[in-house]
Amino acid sequence: MKEFSLIFHEEIPKYIQLSDYIKHKIDIGEIKDREKLPTIRALSEMLKVNNVTIVNAYKKLQADGYANMKIGSGTYARRKEVIRSFNKEYNKTFKLLSSGGLREYIDFTGETTSSSFFPVKDLQKVINEVFDRDGAEALLYQDVLGYEKLREEISKRFWKNKYSSEDILIVSGAQQGIDIAAKAILNVNDKVIVERPTYGGAISVFRWKRADILEVPIENDGIDIAILEKILKKQKIKFMYIMSYFQNPTGISYSEEKKKKLIALAEKYDFYILEDDYLSELIYDSNLVYNPLKSYDIYDRVIYIKSFSKIFMPGIRIGYVIIPEVFKDSMYLSKINTDISTSSLMQRALERYIVKGYWRKHIEYLNEKYRSRYTFIKQILERDFKGILEFKEPNGGLSFLLKFSEPEKFNSRKLFFILRDKGVLISPGALFFRKEQEGDKYFRIGFSQTNHEKIKEGLNIILKELSL
């Protein structure tokens, strides 16, 4: 049994001192992740303290995310996860590049629409209209739910008035939606299911909340239901996070069958689903029908998140959440504690933009432009990279996830640094897996920031490196 040696001080409760002592041993690796801690009786005898002190110390460790207490089995250490090394290096690359410097690269990492497609003139018109109509009031804080006319318009245009404006919360983009949902719902050690691989920003939020993150692999039509149900039968899950269309990074869209199954499982096993509706406006295959998971939500189990930023203008930072009744109060409070209110001017401008028909016209324009890039990049991949790279057609969105045909020969993290030095930026698979090495056989290339000329040039550089 591991020896603990601790001298207690009178001014601090003993259980707090013991908890801090064990935390330090876990942080430095002297106590390994998932290592069983001494029994209550054994540790009380070793330190000459009563059992209550040990019990309280272990409870505090669990509350702080440093231990799991399993009834009938004991208490097990849980090491706080550190930020992944490659993630830090990847982010460092973009911090070092100024906006001007980034333009010198062929950027396959972009996840938002190109600035060359921004509807600046139309947006300027509606902003002027807002100021003419509302004056200084356009700059005041809004109700915590957001500008009522925008919420009403969202309900009318996108949901055929299925939801009232009271069900809709305006947020500053999808990332904030994920953040306030996690703050409102999750406690330390709550179990969250995510797709494997998945969006790194969501994992970061759940880690920050000290949740216990469980991964379920994603198949060609959505998450693996068989593996998911095995977990649900054994463990109590608080909620799961999914991207129903053009999942980041795989590009997978969920089948109708799996959407219905997920709703049924959520009701059966009493958990909630955080649906991030990602880039579903960009569908290039007429056989792919748009029906988000929320549209099947007969049990009020889905927290639906939609961002206008990625598809419209990143700088406006607006999205919305449709909230199940049970979480309304807690998510309202979470939003207030985060930033009080999303930009009033931009909310009012977006409402006018949708009402006047500009939104529908802009989405049609983007589909035309990006379908052309999508088809162009797909043709090059099919023609020039056969036997080198494999991929599944996403049929929409702004990126392709590529897999090395011979993964033993390549490593996408190493490829990232090689290509960076040659003026090409890619997103290695390590960014989307909790364990970096699991992503080494994948990398993602996006086409939102690259025109046909840049796509051809960048893929030629990649092909040359992979053919050496």
Tab-separated table of C-alpha atoms in Angstrom:
chain	number	residue	atom	x	y	z
A	1	MET	CA	0.000	0.000	0.000
A	2	LYS	CA	1.288	3.502	-0.870
A	3	GLU	CA	2.720	5.351	2.138
A	4	PHE	CA	1.276	8.762	3.023
A	5	SER	CA	3.277	11.071	5.274
A	6	LEU	CA	1.560	14.277	6.374
A	7	ILE	CA	2.027	16.683	9.280
A	8	PHE	CA	-1.247	18.437	10.080
A	9	HIS	CA	-1.522	22.121	11.043
A	10	GLU	CA	-4.147	23.222	13.541
A	11	GLU	CA	-5.421	26.292	11.656
A	12	ILE	CA	-6.733	24.346	8.613
A	13	PRO	CA	-9.256	21.474	8.828
A	14	LYS	CA	-7.466	18.141	8.506
A	15	TYR	CA	-9.651	16.836	5.693
A	16	ILE	CA	-8.755	19.872	3.534
A	17	GLN	CA	-5.049	19.405	4.207
A	18	LEU	CA	-5.301	15.730	3.311
A	19	SER	CA	-7.274	16.483	0.169
A	20	ASP	CA	-4.678	19.047	-0.982
A	21	TYR	CA	-1.874	16.599	-0.192
A	22	ILE	CA	-3.414	13.867	-2.358
A	23	LYS	CA	-4.198	16.347	-5.156
A	24	HIS	CA	-0.521	17.305	-5.295
A	25	LYS	CA	0.537	13.659	-5.545
A	26	ILE	CA	-1.941	13.140	-8.387
A	27	ASP	CA	-0.798	16.293	-10.223
A	28	ILE	CA	2.882	15.316	-10.131
A	29	GLY	CA	2.116	11.740	-11.148
A	30	GLU	CA	3.163	10.093	-7.896
A	31	ILE	CA	-0.382	8.745	-7.722
A	32	LYS	CA	-1.369	7.462	-11.155
A	33	ASP	CA	-4.661	8.122	-12.916
A	34	ARG	CA	-7.294	5.554	-11.807
A	35	GLU	CA	-5.000	4.181	-9.095
A	36	LYS	CA	-6.946	2.925	-6.085
A	37	LEU	CA	-6.452	5.039	-2.973
A	38	PRO	CA	-6.047	3.423	0.479
A	39	THR	CA	-9.215	2.300	2.205
A	40	ILE	CA	-10.758	4.649	4.763
A	41	ARG	CA	-9.749	2.415	7.640
A	42	ALA	CA	-6.185	1.866	6.387
A	43	LEU	CA	-5.534	5.570	5.792
A	44	SER	CA	-7.048	6.611	9.140
A	45	GLU	CA	-4.722	4.208	10.911
A	46	MET	CA	-1.718	5.328	8.859
A	47	LEU	CA	-2.297	9.053	9.600
A	48	LYS	CA	-3.725	8.591	13.110
A	49	VAL	CA	-6.951	10.454	12.346
A	50	ASN	CA	-10.587	9.383	12.589
A	51	ASN	CA	-12.551	7.845	9.728
A	52	VAL	CA	-14.686	10.960	9.248
A	53	THR	CA	-11.601	12.969	8.247
A	54	ILE	CA	-10.764	10.460	5.512
A	55	VAL	CA	-14.358	10.284	4.301
A	56	ASN	CA	-14.577	14.082	4.036
A	57	ALA	CA	-11.196	14.286	2.272
A	58	TYR	CA	-12.283	11.706	-0.297
A	59	LYS	CA	-15.602	13.496	-0.816
A	60	LYS	CA	-13.753	16.758	-1.441
A	61	LEU	CA	-11.413	15.034	-3.899
A	62	GLN	CA	-14.439	13.766	-5.812
A	63	ALA	CA	-16.160	17.160	-5.738
A	64	ASP	CA	-12.990	18.772	-7.118
A	65	GLY	CA	-12.696	16.190	-9.888
A	66	TYR	CA	-9.650	14.382	-8.485
A	67	ALA	CA	-11.290	11.088	-7.531
A	68	ASN	CA	-14.121	8.714	-8.274
A	69	MET	CA	-15.802	6.974	-5.345
A	70	LYS	CA	-17.311	3.629	-6.332
A	71	ILE	CA	-19.689	1.999	-3.868
A	72	GLY	CA	-18.420	-1.406	-2.790
A	73	SER	CA	-15.133	-0.946	-4.623
A	74	GLY	CA	-13.279	2.031	-3.167
A	75	THR	CA	-11.933	5.444	-4.163
A	76	TYR	CA	-9.834	5.915	-7.297
A	77	ALA	CA	-7.562	8.793	-8.292
A	78	ARG	CA	-8.466	10.895	-11.304
A	79	ARG	CA	-5.694	12.961	-12.789
A	80	LYS	CA	-6.677	16.368	-14.160
A	81	GLU	CA	-6.167	16.297	-17.928
A	82	VAL	CA	-3.542	18.640	-19.289
A	83	ILE	CA	-3.796	20.598	-22.524
A	84	ARG	CA	-2.487	18.460	-25.344
A	85	SER	CA	0.993	19.317	-26.583
A	86	PHE	CA	0.164	19.409	-30.279
A	87	ASN	CA	-2.925	21.513	-29.677
A	88	LYS	CA	-0.688	24.125	-28.064
A	89	GLU	CA	1.753	24.053	-30.976
A	90	TYR	CA	-1.073	24.264	-33.501
A	91	ASN	CA	-2.640	27.275	-31.813
A	92	LYS	CA	0.778	28.873	-31.446
A	93	THR	CA	1.172	28.782	-35.236
A	94	PHE	CA	-1.934	30.917	-35.738
A	95	LYS	CA	-1.058	33.323	-32.948
A	96	LEU	CA	2.260	34.017	-34.619
A	97	LEU	CA	0.621	34.721	-37.956
A	98	SER	CA	-0.918	38.130	-38.334
A	99	SER	CA	-4.033	38.443	-40.466
A	100	GLY	CA	-1.810	39.696	-43.234
A	101	GLY	CA	0.645	36.864	-42.751
A	102	LEU	CA	-2.080	34.257	-42.875
A	103	ARG	CA	-3.103	35.461	-46.317
A	104	GLU	CA	0.307	34.394	-47.583
A	105	TYR	CA	-0.553	30.767	-46.815
A	106	ILE	CA	-2.842	28.357	-48.604
A	107	ASP	CA	-5.245	27.937	-45.728
A	108	PHE	CA	-7.072	24.606	-45.649
A	109	THR	CA	-7.974	25.077	-41.968
A	110	GLY	CA	-10.804	27.589	-42.345
A	111	GLU	CA	-14.205	26.737	-40.850
A	112	THR	CA	-16.086	29.934	-41.708
A	113	THR	CA	-17.174	31.493	-44.981
A	114	SER	CA	-14.683	33.604	-46.915
A	115	SER	CA	-14.673	37.362	-46.382
A	116	SER	CA	-14.926	37.732	-50.172
A	117	PHE	CA	-18.493	36.424	-49.863
A	118	PHE	CA	-19.598	38.707	-47.025
A	119	PRO	CA	-22.820	40.576	-47.936
A	120	VAL	CA	-21.431	43.920	-46.807
A	121	LYS	CA	-23.715	46.180	-48.866
A	122	ASP	CA	-26.921	44.407	-47.849
A	123	LEU	CA	-25.837	44.376	-44.213
A	124	GLN	CA	-25.015	48.082	-44.389
A	125	LYS	CA	-28.518	48.761	-45.716
A	126	VAL	CA	-30.233	46.961	-42.846
A	127	ILE	CA	-27.972	48.559	-40.212
A	128	ASN	CA	-28.864	52.000	-41.549
A	129	GLU	CA	-32.516	51.008	-41.499
A	130	VAL	CA	-32.212	49.908	-37.875
A	131	PHE	CA	-30.650	53.230	-36.850
A	132	ASP	CA	-33.288	55.195	-38.787
A	133	ARG	CA	-36.051	53.231	-37.081
A	134	ASP	CA	-34.679	52.680	-33.551
A	135	GLY	CA	-32.042	55.372	-33.037
A	136	ALA	CA	-29.986	55.023	-29.858
A	137	GLU	CA	-32.279	52.267	-28.605
A	138	ALA	CA	-30.506	49.928	-31.047
A	139	LEU	CA	-27.435	50.118	-28.805
A	140	LEU	CA	-29.146	49.283	-25.506
A	141	TYR	CA	-28.945	45.931	-23.724
A	142	GLN	CA	-31.631	43.469	-24.767
A	143	ASP	CA	-33.736	41.155	-22.677
A	144	VAL	CA	-31.617	38.175	-21.576
A	145	LEU	CA	-33.434	36.011	-24.136
A	146	GLY	CA	-32.457	38.394	-26.912
A	147	TYR	CA	-34.244	40.778	-29.265
A	148	GLU	CA	-37.845	39.597	-29.329
A	149	LYS	CA	-38.492	40.337	-32.999
A	150	LEU	CA	-35.428	38.276	-33.965
A	151	ARG	CA	-36.615	35.361	-31.827
A	152	GLU	CA	-40.071	35.606	-33.404
A	153	GLU	CA	-38.548	35.668	-36.884
A	154	ILE	CA	-36.374	32.612	-36.126
A	155	SER	CA	-39.455	30.729	-34.939
A	156	LYS	CA	-41.437	31.755	-38.021
A	157	ARG	CA	-38.823	31.324	-40.773
A	158	PHE	CA	-36.907	28.291	-39.541
A	159	TRP	CA	-39.410	26.395	-37.361
A	160	LYS	CA	-42.849	27.299	-38.792
A	161	ASN	CA	-43.840	28.685	-35.361
A	162	LYS	CA	-43.384	25.266	-33.715
A	163	TYR	CA	-41.601	27.032	-30.855
A	164	SER	CA	-42.509	30.264	-29.149
A	165	SER	CA	-40.078	33.135	-28.800
A	166	GLU	CA	-39.818	32.191	-25.089
A	167	ASP	CA	-38.226	28.861	-26.084
A	168	ILE	CA	-35.426	30.622	-27.979
A	169	LEU	CA	-32.310	32.138	-26.409
A	170	ILE	CA	-30.001	34.342	-28.493
A	171	VAL	CA	-26.310	33.613	-27.867
A	172	SER	CA	-22.967	34.883	-29.149
A	173	GLY	CA	-22.298	31.945	-31.461
A	174	ALA	CA	-22.385	28.146	-31.145
A	175	GLN	CA	-19.362	28.004	-28.833
A	176	GLN	CA	-21.133	30.160	-26.271
A	177	GLY	CA	-24.228	28.001	-26.653
A	178	ILE	CA	-22.195	24.908	-25.764
A	179	ASP	CA	-20.557	26.759	-22.886
A	180	ILE	CA	-23.744	28.018	-21.231
A	181	ALA	CA	-25.435	24.632	-21.669
A	182	ALA	CA	-22.497	22.937	-19.918
A	183	LYS	CA	-22.487	25.533	-17.127
A	184	ALA	CA	-26.242	25.156	-16.613
A	185	ILE	CA	-26.406	21.366	-16.686
A	186	LEU	CA	-23.078	19.762	-15.770
A	187	ASN	CA	-21.545	19.155	-12.369
A	188	VAL	CA	-18.066	17.810	-11.653
A	189	ASN	CA	-17.764	14.118	-12.647
A	190	ASP	CA	-21.038	14.090	-14.584
A	191	LYS	CA	-20.752	11.789	-17.583
A	192	VAL	CA	-20.959	13.245	-21.097
A	193	ILE	CA	-20.922	11.258	-24.340
A	194	VAL	CA	-19.288	12.695	-27.455
A	195	GLU	CA	-18.709	11.346	-30.931
A	196	ARG	CA	-15.219	10.071	-31.760
A	197	PRO	CA	-13.734	12.105	-33.350
A	198	THR	CA	-15.424	15.420	-32.581
A	199	TYR	CA	-15.110	19.196	-32.370
A	200	GLY	CA	-12.246	20.106	-30.031
A	201	GLY	CA	-13.974	23.253	-28.745
A	202	ALA	CA	-16.753	21.183	-27.178
A	203	ILE	CA	-14.284	18.810	-25.518
A	204	SER	CA	-12.474	21.810	-24.028
A	205	VAL	CA	-15.715	23.068	-22.454
A	206	PHE	CA	-16.546	19.674	-20.954
A	207	ARG	CA	-13.001	19.315	-19.629
A	208	TRP	CA	-13.234	22.736	-18.015
A	209	LYS	CA	-16.389	21.588	-16.233
A	210	ARG	CA	-14.436	18.509	-15.051
A	211	ALA	CA	-16.955	16.196	-16.665
A	212	ASP	CA	-16.197	12.546	-17.319
A	213	ILE	CA	-16.048	12.398	-21.136
A	214	LEU	CA	-16.951	9.118	-22.835
A	215	GLU	CA	-16.360	8.652	-26.562
A	216	VAL	CA	-18.482	6.608	-28.961
A	217	PRO	CA	-17.217	6.045	-32.515
A	218	ILE	CA	-19.125	7.587	-35.387
A	219	GLU	CA	-20.228	5.468	-38.345
A	220	ASN	CA	-21.236	6.480	-41.882
A	221	ASP	CA	-24.730	7.536	-40.768
A	222	GLY	CA	-24.086	8.764	-37.232
A	223	ILE	CA	-22.934	7.559	-33.842
A	224	ASP	CA	-22.611	3.791	-33.216
A	225	ILE	CA	-25.955	3.038	-31.545
A	226	ALA	CA	-24.959	-0.443	-30.328
A	227	ILE	CA	-21.919	0.854	-28.414
A	228	LEU	CA	-23.915	3.830	-27.153
A	229	GLU	CA	-26.636	1.637	-25.681
A	230	LYS	CA	-24.095	-0.625	-23.963
A	231	ILE	CA	-22.774	2.456	-22.148
A	232	LEU	CA	-26.276	3.700	-21.318
A	233	LYS	CA	-27.173	0.346	-19.726
A	234	LYS	CA	-24.171	0.511	-17.399
A	235	GLN	CA	-23.681	4.204	-16.602
A	236	LYS	CA	-25.796	7.261	-15.818
A	237	ILE	CA	-25.251	9.814	-18.594
A	238	LYS	CA	-26.127	13.509	-18.145
A	239	PHE	CA	-26.109	14.446	-21.814
A	240	MET	CA	-24.434	13.774	-25.131
A	241	TYR	CA	-23.064	16.179	-27.740
A	242	ILE	CA	-23.598	15.554	-31.451
A	243	MET	CA	-23.363	17.388	-34.770
A	244	SER	CA	-26.231	16.126	-36.900
A	245	TYR	CA	-25.094	17.529	-40.267
A	246	PHE	CA	-21.553	17.515	-41.721
A	247	GLN	CA	-20.092	16.498	-38.393
A	248	ASN	CA	-16.783	18.157	-37.586
A	249	PRO	CA	-14.369	16.682	-38.659
A	250	THR	CA	-15.821	13.598	-40.422
A	251	GLY	CA	-18.457	15.332	-42.577
A	252	ILE	CA	-20.964	12.614	-41.616
A	253	SER	CA	-24.700	13.426	-41.522
A	254	TYR	CA	-27.125	11.432	-39.379
A	255	SER	CA	-29.704	9.148	-40.959
A	256	GLU	CA	-33.379	9.556	-40.131
A	257	GLU	CA	-33.321	6.127	-38.480
A	258	LYS	CA	-30.526	7.090	-36.086
A	259	LYS	CA	-32.114	10.409	-35.223
A	260	LYS	CA	-35.316	8.663	-34.188
A	261	LYS	CA	-33.351	6.039	-32.247
A	262	LEU	CA	-31.413	8.708	-30.356
A	263	ILE	CA	-34.613	10.441	-29.264
A	264	ALA	CA	-36.044	7.126	-28.049
A	265	LEU	CA	-32.857	6.307	-26.115
A	266	ALA	CA	-32.762	9.755	-24.516
A	267	GLU	CA	-36.248	9.224	-23.142
A	268	LYS	CA	-35.605	5.614	-22.099
A	269	TYR	CA	-32.333	6.326	-20.261
A	270	ASP	CA	-33.189	9.859	-19.081
A	271	PHE	CA	-30.477	11.969	-20.685
A	272	TYR	CA	-30.408	15.063	-22.913
A	273	ILE	CA	-28.825	15.683	-26.300
A	274	LEU	CA	-26.914	18.833	-27.209
A	275	GLU	CA	-27.377	19.161	-30.975
A	276	ASP	CA	-24.924	21.466	-32.746
A	277	ASP	CA	-26.530	22.119	-36.142
A	278	TYR	CA	-23.362	22.822	-38.088
A	279	LEU	CA	-23.347	24.230	-41.650
A	280	SER	CA	-26.585	22.456	-42.613
A	281	GLU	CA	-27.370	25.303	-45.028
A	282	LEU	CA	-24.657	23.993	-47.376
A	283	ILE	CA	-26.184	20.811	-48.824
A	284	TYR	CA	-24.888	19.863	-52.292
A	285	ASP	CA	-26.742	16.557	-52.757
A	286	SER	CA	-30.494	16.786	-53.406
A	287	ASN	CA	-30.950	13.337	-51.838
A	288	LEU	CA	-29.823	14.691	-48.467
A	289	VAL	CA	-32.903	16.097	-46.746
A	290	TYR	CA	-32.681	18.665	-43.955
A	291	ASN	CA	-34.424	17.499	-40.786
A	292	PRO	CA	-32.433	18.314	-37.631
A	293	LEU	CA	-32.632	16.010	-34.624
A	294	LYS	CA	-34.735	18.671	-32.877
A	295	SER	CA	-37.506	18.163	-35.436
A	296	TYR	CA	-37.966	14.596	-34.086
A	297	ASP	CA	-37.877	15.722	-30.442
A	298	ILE	CA	-41.282	14.582	-29.165
A	299	TYR	CA	-39.982	14.265	-25.565
A	300	ASP	CA	-38.303	17.701	-25.242
A	301	ARG	CA	-34.885	16.063	-24.864
A	302	VAL	CA	-32.841	18.107	-27.365
A	303	ILE	CA	-30.974	21.340	-26.657
A	304	TYR	CA	-30.630	22.732	-30.171
A	305	ILE	CA	-27.784	25.120	-31.060
A	306	LYS	CA	-27.490	27.052	-34.316
A	307	SER	CA	-24.847	29.613	-35.227
A	308	PHE	CA	-25.270	32.331	-37.844
A	309	SER	CA	-21.596	33.273	-37.545
A	310	LYS	CA	-19.961	30.473	-39.524
A	311	ILE	CA	-22.306	30.667	-42.484
A	312	PHE	CA	-22.911	34.421	-42.468
A	313	MET	CA	-20.224	36.633	-40.931
A	314	PRO	CA	-17.943	35.417	-38.119
A	315	GLY	CA	-17.684	38.933	-36.713
A	316	ILE	CA	-21.379	39.297	-35.908
A	317	ARG	CA	-21.192	36.483	-33.264
A	318	ILE	CA	-24.865	35.514	-33.178
A	319	GLY	CA	-26.538	32.157	-32.742
A	320	TYR	CA	-29.513	30.768	-30.894
A	321	VAL	CA	-30.491	27.903	-28.628
A	322	ILE	CA	-33.856	26.163	-28.344
A	323	ILE	CA	-34.093	25.123	-24.700
A	324	PRO	CA	-36.090	22.253	-23.170
A	325	GLU	CA	-38.509	23.462	-20.516
A	326	VAL	CA	-36.583	21.812	-17.676
A	327	PHE	CA	-33.436	23.889	-18.360
A	328	LYS	CA	-34.928	27.304	-19.147
A	329	ASP	CA	-34.217	28.996	-15.820
A	330	SER	CA	-30.720	27.552	-15.424
A	331	MET	CA	-29.671	28.442	-18.975
A	332	TYR	CA	-31.070	31.972	-18.713
A	333	LEU	CA	-28.978	32.430	-15.563
A	334	SER	CA	-25.934	30.887	-17.234
A	335	LYS	CA	-26.260	33.352	-20.118
A	336	ILE	CA	-26.520	36.330	-17.722
A	337	ASN	CA	-23.426	35.153	-15.845
A	338	THR	CA	-21.527	34.824	-19.121
A	339	ASP	CA	-22.080	38.152	-20.885
A	340	ILE	CA	-25.518	39.612	-19.955
A	341	SER	CA	-26.589	40.223	-23.564
A	342	THR	CA	-25.528	39.608	-27.169
A	343	SER	CA	-25.027	42.700	-29.379
A	344	SER	CA	-28.361	44.515	-29.690
A	345	LEU	CA	-27.437	46.241	-32.947
A	346	MET	CA	-26.413	43.000	-34.660
A	347	GLN	CA	-29.550	41.216	-33.456
A	348	ARG	CA	-31.762	43.933	-34.882
A	349	ALA	CA	-29.784	44.017	-38.123
A	350	LEU	CA	-30.010	40.249	-38.520
A	351	GLU	CA	-33.768	40.328	-37.957
A	352	ARG	CA	-34.151	42.908	-40.749
A	353	TYR	CA	-31.754	40.931	-42.968
A	354	ILE	CA	-33.923	37.805	-42.651
A	355	VAL	CA	-37.251	39.642	-43.023
A	356	LYS	CA	-36.189	41.419	-46.219
A	357	GLY	CA	-35.219	38.119	-47.891
A	358	TYR	CA	-31.478	38.801	-47.935
A	359	TRP	CA	-30.732	35.702	-45.846
A	360	ARG	CA	-32.332	33.251	-48.298
A	361	LYS	CA	-30.633	34.994	-51.251
A	362	HIS	CA	-27.226	34.861	-49.514
A	363	ILE	CA	-27.527	31.148	-48.693
A	364	GLU	CA	-28.375	30.392	-52.334
A	365	TYR	CA	-25.299	32.386	-53.402
A	366	LEU	CA	-23.022	30.526	-50.957
A	367	ASN	CA	-24.341	27.153	-52.098
A	368	GLU	CA	-23.488	28.001	-55.688
A	369	LYS	CA	-19.969	29.186	-54.839
A	370	TYR	CA	-19.061	26.415	-52.418
A	371	ARG	CA	-20.623	23.610	-54.468
A	372	SER	CA	-18.197	24.600	-57.233
A	373	ARG	CA	-15.203	24.400	-54.878
A	374	TYR	CA	-16.489	21.173	-53.368
A	375	THR	CA	-16.803	19.497	-56.773
A	376	PHE	CA	-13.389	20.773	-57.863
A	377	ILE	CA	-11.555	19.481	-54.799
A	378	LYS	CA	-13.399	16.133	-54.925
A	379	GLN	CA	-12.377	15.584	-58.546
A	380	ILE	CA	-8.701	16.236	-57.733
A	381	LEU	CA	-8.793	13.882	-54.751
A	382	GLU	CA	-10.413	11.112	-56.781
A	383	ARG	CA	-8.070	11.570	-59.742
A	384	ASP	CA	-4.671	12.295	-58.187
A	385	PHE	CA	-4.745	10.774	-54.695
A	386	LYS	CA	-6.068	7.300	-55.461
A	387	GLY	CA	-4.141	4.786	-53.348
A	388	ILE	CA	-2.708	7.619	-51.220
A	389	LEU	CA	-5.739	9.124	-49.469
A	390	GLU	CA	-9.248	7.841	-48.737
A	391	PHE	CA	-12.367	9.834	-47.915
A	392	LYS	CA	-16.128	9.610	-47.658
A	393	GLU	CA	-18.060	12.250	-49.568
A	394	PRO	CA	-19.735	14.612	-47.076
A	395	ASN	CA	-22.171	15.955	-49.716
A	396	GLY	CA	-22.128	19.359	-48.073
A	397	GLY	CA	-20.316	21.603	-45.613
A	398	LEU	CA	-16.893	23.141	-46.043
A	399	SER	CA	-14.329	20.363	-45.616
A	400	PHE	CA	-13.160	16.799	-46.295
A	401	LEU	CA	-11.674	14.407	-43.733
A	402	LEU	CA	-8.864	12.483	-45.402
A	403	LYS	CA	-7.306	9.206	-44.253
A	404	PHE	CA	-3.931	7.854	-45.292
A	405	SER	CA	-4.348	4.679	-47.349
A	406	GLU	CA	-1.129	3.431	-45.743
A	407	PRO	CA	-1.249	5.000	-42.244
A	408	GLU	CA	1.922	3.227	-41.160
A	409	LYS	CA	3.877	5.409	-43.606
A	410	PHE	CA	2.527	8.822	-42.584
A	411	ASN	CA	1.742	10.946	-39.525
A	412	SER	CA	-0.546	13.968	-39.909
A	413	ARG	CA	1.107	15.896	-37.063
A	414	LYS	CA	4.464	15.621	-38.781
A	415	LEU	CA	2.836	16.444	-42.102
A	416	PHE	CA	1.387	19.626	-40.603
A	417	PHE	CA	4.840	21.039	-39.787
A	418	ILE	CA	6.289	19.984	-43.163
A	419	LEU	CA	3.452	21.655	-45.057
A	420	ARG	CA	3.483	24.734	-42.847
A	421	ASP	CA	7.076	25.378	-43.907
A	422	LYS	CA	5.934	25.133	-47.523
A	423	GLY	CA	3.092	27.627	-47.088
A	424	VAL	CA	0.173	25.195	-46.700
A	425	LEU	CA	-1.957	24.796	-43.545
A	426	ILE	CA	-3.995	21.686	-42.736
A	427	SER	CA	-5.872	20.460	-39.636
A	428	PRO	CA	-4.301	17.210	-38.338
A	429	GLY	CA	-6.592	14.565	-36.865
A	430	ALA	CA	-4.956	14.972	-33.462
A	431	LEU	CA	-7.115	18.064	-32.943
A	432	PHE	CA	-10.294	15.989	-32.907
A	433	PHE	CA	-9.351	13.053	-30.676
A	434	ARG	CA	-8.831	13.006	-26.922
A	435	LYS	CA	-5.746	10.849	-27.536
A	436	GLU	CA	-3.636	12.639	-30.119
A	437	GLN	CA	-2.108	9.521	-31.640
A	438	GLU	CA	-5.531	8.190	-32.634
A	439	GLY	CA	-5.804	11.048	-35.114
A	440	ASP	CA	-2.419	10.620	-36.771
A	441	LYS	CA	-3.839	8.759	-39.770
A	442	TYR	CA	-6.307	11.564	-40.552
A	443	PHE	CA	-6.220	15.200	-41.550
A	444	ARG	CA	-8.925	17.643	-42.588
A	445	ILE	CA	-8.797	20.103	-45.461
A	446	GLY	CA	-11.335	22.898	-45.715
A	447	PHE	CA	-12.114	24.948	-48.800
A	448	SER	CA	-13.845	27.973	-47.305
A	449	GLN	CA	-10.785	30.224	-47.615
A	450	THR	CA	-9.308	28.803	-50.833
A	451	ASN	CA	-10.350	29.513	-54.421
A	452	HIS	CA	-9.853	27.052	-57.292
A	453	GLU	CA	-6.323	28.266	-57.999
A	454	LYS	CA	-5.244	27.921	-54.364
A	455	ILE	CA	-6.933	24.534	-54.035
A	456	LYS	CA	-5.003	23.184	-57.019
A	457	GLU	CA	-1.701	24.653	-55.842
A	458	GLY	CA	-2.119	23.428	-52.270
A	459	LEU	CA	-3.155	19.902	-53.228
A	460	ASN	CA	-0.184	19.662	-55.611
A	461	ILE	CA	2.159	20.490	-52.715
A	462	ILE	CA	0.452	17.890	-50.500
A	463	LEU	CA	0.615	15.280	-53.273
A	464	LYS	CA	4.324	15.898	-53.781
A	465	GLU	CA	5.050	15.374	-50.069
A	466	LEU	CA	2.969	12.198	-49.858
A	467	SER	CA	4.583	10.774	-53.015
A	468	LEU	CA	8.178	11.059	-51.788
